[in-house]
Tab-separated table of C-alpha atoms in Angstrom:
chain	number	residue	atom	x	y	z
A	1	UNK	CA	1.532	8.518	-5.447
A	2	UNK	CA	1.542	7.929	-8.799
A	3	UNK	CA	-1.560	7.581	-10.829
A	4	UNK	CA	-2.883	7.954	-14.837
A	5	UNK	CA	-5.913	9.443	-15.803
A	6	UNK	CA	-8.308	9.091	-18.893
A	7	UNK	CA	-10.689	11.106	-19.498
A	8	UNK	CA	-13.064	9.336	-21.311
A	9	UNK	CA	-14.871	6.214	-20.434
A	10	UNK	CA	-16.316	5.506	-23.346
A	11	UNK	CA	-16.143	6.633	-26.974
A	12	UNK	CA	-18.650	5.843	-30.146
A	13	UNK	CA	-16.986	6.349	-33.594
A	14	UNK	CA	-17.311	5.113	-37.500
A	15	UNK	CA	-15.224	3.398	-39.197
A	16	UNK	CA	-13.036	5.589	-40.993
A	17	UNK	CA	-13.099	8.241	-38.031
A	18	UNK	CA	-10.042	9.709	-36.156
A	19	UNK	CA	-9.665	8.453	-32.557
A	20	UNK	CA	-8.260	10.683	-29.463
A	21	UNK	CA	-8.026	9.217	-25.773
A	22	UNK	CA	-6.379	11.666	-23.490
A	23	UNK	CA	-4.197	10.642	-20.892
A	24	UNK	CA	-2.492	12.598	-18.210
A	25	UNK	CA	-0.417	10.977	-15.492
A	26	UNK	CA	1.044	12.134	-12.517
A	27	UNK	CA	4.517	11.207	-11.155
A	28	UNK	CA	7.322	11.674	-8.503
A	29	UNK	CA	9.649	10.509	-11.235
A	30	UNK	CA	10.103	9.802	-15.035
A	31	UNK	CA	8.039	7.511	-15.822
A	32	UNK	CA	7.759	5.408	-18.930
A	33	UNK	CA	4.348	5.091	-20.506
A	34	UNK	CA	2.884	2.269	-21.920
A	35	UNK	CA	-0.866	1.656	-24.122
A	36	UNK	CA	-2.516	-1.585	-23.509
A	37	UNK	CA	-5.545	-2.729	-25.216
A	38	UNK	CA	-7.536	-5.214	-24.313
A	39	UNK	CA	-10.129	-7.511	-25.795
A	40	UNK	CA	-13.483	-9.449	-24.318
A	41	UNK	CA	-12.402	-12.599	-22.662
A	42	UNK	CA	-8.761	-11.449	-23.327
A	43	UNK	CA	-5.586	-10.484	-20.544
A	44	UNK	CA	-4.400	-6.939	-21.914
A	45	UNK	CA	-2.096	-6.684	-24.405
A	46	UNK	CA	0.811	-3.917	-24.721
A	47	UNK	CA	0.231	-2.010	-27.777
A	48	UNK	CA	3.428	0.259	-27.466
A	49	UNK	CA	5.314	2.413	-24.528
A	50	UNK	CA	7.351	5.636	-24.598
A	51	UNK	CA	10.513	6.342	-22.265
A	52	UNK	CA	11.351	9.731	-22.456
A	53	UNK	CA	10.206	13.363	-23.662
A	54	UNK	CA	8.530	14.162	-27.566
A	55	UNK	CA	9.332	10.054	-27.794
A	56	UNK	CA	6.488	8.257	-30.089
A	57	UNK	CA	5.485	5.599	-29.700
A	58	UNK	CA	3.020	3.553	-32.196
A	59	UNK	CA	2.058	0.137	-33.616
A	60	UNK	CA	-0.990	-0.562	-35.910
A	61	UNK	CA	-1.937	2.828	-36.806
A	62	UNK	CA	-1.809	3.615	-33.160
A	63	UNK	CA	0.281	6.346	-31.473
A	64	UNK	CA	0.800	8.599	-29.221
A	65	UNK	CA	3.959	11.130	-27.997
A	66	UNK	CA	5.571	11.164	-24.358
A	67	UNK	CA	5.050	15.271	-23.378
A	68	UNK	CA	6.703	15.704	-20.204
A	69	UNK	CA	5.361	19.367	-19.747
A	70	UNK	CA	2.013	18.577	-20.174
A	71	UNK	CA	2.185	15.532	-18.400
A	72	UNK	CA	0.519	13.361	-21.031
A	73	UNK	CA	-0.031	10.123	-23.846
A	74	UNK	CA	-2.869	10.894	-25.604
A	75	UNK	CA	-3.651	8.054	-27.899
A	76	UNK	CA	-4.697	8.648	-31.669
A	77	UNK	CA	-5.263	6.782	-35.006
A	78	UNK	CA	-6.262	8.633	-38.339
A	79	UNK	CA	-9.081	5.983	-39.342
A	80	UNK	CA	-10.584	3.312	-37.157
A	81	UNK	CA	-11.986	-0.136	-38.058
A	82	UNK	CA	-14.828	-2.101	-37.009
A	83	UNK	CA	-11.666	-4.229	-35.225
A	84	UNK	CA	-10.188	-1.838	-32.964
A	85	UNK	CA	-13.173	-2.048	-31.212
A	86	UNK	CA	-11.983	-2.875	-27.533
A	87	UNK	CA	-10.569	-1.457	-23.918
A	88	UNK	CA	-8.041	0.693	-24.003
A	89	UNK	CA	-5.822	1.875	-21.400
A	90	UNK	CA	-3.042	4.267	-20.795
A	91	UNK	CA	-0.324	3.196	-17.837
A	92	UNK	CA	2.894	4.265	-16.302
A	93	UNK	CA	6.127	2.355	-15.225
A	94	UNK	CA	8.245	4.389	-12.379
A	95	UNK	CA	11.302	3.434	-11.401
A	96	UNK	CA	11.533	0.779	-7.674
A	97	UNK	CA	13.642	-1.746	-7.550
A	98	UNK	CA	12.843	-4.907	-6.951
A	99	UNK	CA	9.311	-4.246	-8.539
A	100	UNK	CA	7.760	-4.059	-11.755
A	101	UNK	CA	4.769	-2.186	-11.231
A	102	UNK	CA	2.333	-0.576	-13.967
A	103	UNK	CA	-0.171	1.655	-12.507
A	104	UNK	CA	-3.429	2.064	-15.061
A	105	UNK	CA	-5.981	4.331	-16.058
A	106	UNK	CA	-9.659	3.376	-15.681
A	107	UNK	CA	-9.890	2.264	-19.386
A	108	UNK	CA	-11.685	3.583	-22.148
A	109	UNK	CA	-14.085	1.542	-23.800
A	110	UNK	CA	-14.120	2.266	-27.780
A	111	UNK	CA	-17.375	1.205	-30.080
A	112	UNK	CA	-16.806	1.772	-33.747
A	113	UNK	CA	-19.462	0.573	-35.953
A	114	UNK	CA	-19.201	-0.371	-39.463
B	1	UNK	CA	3.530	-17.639	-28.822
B	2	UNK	CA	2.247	-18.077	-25.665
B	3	UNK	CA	4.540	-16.927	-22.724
B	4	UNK	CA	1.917	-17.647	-20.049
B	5	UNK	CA	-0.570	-20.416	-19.282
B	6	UNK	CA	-2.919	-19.910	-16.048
B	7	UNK	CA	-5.003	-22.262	-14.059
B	8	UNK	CA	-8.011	-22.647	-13.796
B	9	UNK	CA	-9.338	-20.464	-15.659
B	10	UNK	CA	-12.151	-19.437	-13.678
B	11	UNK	CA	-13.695	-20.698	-10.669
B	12	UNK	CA	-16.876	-20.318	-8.550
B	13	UNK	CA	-15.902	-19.491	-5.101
B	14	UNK	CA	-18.319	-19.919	-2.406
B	15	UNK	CA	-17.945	-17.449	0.311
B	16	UNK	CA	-15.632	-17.932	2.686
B	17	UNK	CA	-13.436	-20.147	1.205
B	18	UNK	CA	-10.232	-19.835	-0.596
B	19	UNK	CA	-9.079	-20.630	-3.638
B	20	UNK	CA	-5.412	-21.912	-5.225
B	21	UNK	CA	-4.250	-20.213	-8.796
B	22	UNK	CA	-1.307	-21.123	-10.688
B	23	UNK	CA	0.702	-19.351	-13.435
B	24	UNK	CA	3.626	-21.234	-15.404
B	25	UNK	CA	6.251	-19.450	-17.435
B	26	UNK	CA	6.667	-20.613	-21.045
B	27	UNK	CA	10.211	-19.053	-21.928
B	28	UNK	CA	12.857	-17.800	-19.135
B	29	UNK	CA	13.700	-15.036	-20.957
B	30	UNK	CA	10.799	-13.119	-19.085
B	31	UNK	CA	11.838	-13.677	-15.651
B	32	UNK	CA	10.369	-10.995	-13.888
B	33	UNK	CA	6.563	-11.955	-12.928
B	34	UNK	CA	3.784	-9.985	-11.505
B	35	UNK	CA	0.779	-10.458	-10.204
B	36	UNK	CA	-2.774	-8.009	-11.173
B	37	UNK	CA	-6.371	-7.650	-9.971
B	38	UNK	CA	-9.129	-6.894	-12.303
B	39	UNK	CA	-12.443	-5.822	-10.723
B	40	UNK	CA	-15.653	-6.257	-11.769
B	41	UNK	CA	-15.461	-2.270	-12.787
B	42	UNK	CA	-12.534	-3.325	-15.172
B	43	UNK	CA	-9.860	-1.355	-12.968
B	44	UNK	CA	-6.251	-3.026	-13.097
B	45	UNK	CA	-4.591	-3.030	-9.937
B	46	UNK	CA	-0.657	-4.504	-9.699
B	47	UNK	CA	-0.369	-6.770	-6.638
B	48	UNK	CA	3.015	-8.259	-6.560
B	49	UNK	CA	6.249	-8.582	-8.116
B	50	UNK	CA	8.134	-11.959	-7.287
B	51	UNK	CA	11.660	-12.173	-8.718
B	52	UNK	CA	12.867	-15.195	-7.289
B	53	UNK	CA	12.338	-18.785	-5.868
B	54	UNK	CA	10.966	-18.853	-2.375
B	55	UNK	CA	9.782	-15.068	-2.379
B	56	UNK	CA	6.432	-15.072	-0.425
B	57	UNK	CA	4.276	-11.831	-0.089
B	58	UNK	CA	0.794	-11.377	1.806
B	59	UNK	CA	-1.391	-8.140	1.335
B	60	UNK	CA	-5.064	-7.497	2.306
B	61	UNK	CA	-7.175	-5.291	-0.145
B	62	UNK	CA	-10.648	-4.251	-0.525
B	63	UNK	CA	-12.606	-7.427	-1.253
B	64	UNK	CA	-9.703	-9.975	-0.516
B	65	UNK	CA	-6.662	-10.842	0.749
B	66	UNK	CA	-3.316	-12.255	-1.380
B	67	UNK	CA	-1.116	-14.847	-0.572
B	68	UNK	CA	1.553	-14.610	-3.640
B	69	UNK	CA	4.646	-17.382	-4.202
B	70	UNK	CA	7.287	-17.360	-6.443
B	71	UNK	CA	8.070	-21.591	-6.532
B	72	UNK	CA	10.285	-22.229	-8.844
B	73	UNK	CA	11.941	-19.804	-11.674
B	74	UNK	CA	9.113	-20.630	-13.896
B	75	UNK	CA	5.927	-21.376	-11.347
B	76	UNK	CA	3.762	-18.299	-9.831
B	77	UNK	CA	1.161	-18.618	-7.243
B	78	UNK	CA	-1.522	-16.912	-5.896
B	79	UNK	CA	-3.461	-18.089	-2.805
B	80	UNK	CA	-7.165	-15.770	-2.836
B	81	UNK	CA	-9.018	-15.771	0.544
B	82	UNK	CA	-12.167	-14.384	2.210
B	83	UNK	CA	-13.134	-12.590	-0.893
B	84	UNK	CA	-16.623	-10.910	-1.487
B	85	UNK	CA	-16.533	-9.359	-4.544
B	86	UNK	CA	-15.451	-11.398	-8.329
B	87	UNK	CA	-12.598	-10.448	-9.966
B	88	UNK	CA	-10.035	-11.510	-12.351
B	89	UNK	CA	-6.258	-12.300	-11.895
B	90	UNK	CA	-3.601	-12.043	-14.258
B	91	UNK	CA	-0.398	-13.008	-14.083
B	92	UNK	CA	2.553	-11.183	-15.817
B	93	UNK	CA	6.215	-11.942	-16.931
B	94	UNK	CA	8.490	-8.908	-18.368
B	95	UNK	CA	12.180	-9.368	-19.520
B	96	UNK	CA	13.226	-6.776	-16.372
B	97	UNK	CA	11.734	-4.173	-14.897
B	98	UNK	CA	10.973	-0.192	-15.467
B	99	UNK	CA	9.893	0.804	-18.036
B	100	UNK	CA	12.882	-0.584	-20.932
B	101	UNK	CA	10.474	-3.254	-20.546
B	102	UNK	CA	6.890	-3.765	-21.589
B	103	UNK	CA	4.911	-7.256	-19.372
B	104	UNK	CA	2.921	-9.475	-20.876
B	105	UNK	CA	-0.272	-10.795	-19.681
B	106	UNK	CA	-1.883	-14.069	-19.342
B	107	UNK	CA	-4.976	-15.012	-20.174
B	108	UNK	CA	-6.444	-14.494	-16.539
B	109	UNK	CA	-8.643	-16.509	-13.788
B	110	UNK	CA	-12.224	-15.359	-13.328
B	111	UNK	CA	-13.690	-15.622	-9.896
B	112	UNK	CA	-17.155	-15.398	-8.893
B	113	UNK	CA	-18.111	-15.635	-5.446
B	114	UNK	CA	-21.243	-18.090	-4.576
């Protein structure tokens, strides 16, 4: 079946710091993949999605590129803030019919202190 | 804007008995709505996708068993029965489905069990 992997559950950074969070996925299909971050208290919220291969996909200094060899859509941003400070997680969207199913990592949890 | 109100927001569920959620639709243009499971490890977990007026789905999982109802184009619900372990449930709407389209969540309905 399909699934979405992250490798890291949690990550410590300072402001000003670059961020990775690797995902990998695994699929019968091709997918489109999606990052969602999510805040205490808070339902997630899409941050941005790639459809196809070496697509990028970004939004407030967040982004990440569709690699269809590698299977992965490993999320990065040059310089963190204090803000970004949340659950992230990486998720896939396969194609069924009468379904709109997004299947999710198992979130990373990202610290940054000021 | 807010595309999706839920209610309540949370509830304390003593054992054994089951509780009613609702989820209303703020703008028709996101038609397609979904229904996730949150556990208490913070692992997202689709449930159902109801496209239409009078679709009805059941499932049993791990820690509870789903009673989902589309009721009208712009009403979800979720029934949640015998359920031992808290979660949270979210309700989604998307403007179709795959992955051309991202879904939006609502703010969620915390349950504790008594």
């Amino acid at each position: 079946g399909d699934s979405v992997t992250q490798t890291e559950g949690q990550v410590a950074l300072s402001e000003e710091d670059f961020l990775t969070i690797h995902c990998n996925y695994s699929a019968s299909g091709y997918p489109a993949l999606f990052w969602y971050v999510q805040y205490p208290g808070e339902g997630p919220q899409f941050l941005f999605r790639a459809s196809r291969d070496k697509e990028k996909g970004s939004s407030r200094g967040f982004e990440a590129t569709y690699n269809k060899e590698a299977t992965s859509f490993h999320l990065q941003k040059a310089s963190v803030q204090e803000s970004d400070s949340a659950v992230y997680y990486c998720a896939l969207s396969d194609r069924r019919p009468n379904y709109n199913v997004l299947y999710f990592g198992s979130g990373t949890k990202l610290t940054v202190e000021p | 804007v807010t595309l999706l109100e839920q209610n309540p927001r949370w509830r304390l569920v003593p054992r054994g008995q089951a509780v009613n959620l609702r989820c209303i639709l703020k703008n028709s243009q996101y038609p397609w709505m979904s229904w996730y499971q949150q556990d208490l490890q913070k692992q997202l977990q689709w449930l159902f996708t109801l496209r239409s007026p009078g679709d009805k789905e059941v499932k049993s999982l791990p820690g509870a068993d789903y009673l989902a109802t589309r009721v009208t184009d712009t009403e979800l619900r979720l029934q949640v029965a015998n359920m031992s372990q808290g979660r949270t449930l979210y309700c989604t709407c998307s403007a179709g489905n795959w992955g051309t389209y991202e879904q939006y969540f609502g703010p969620g309905t915390r349950l504790t069990v008594l």
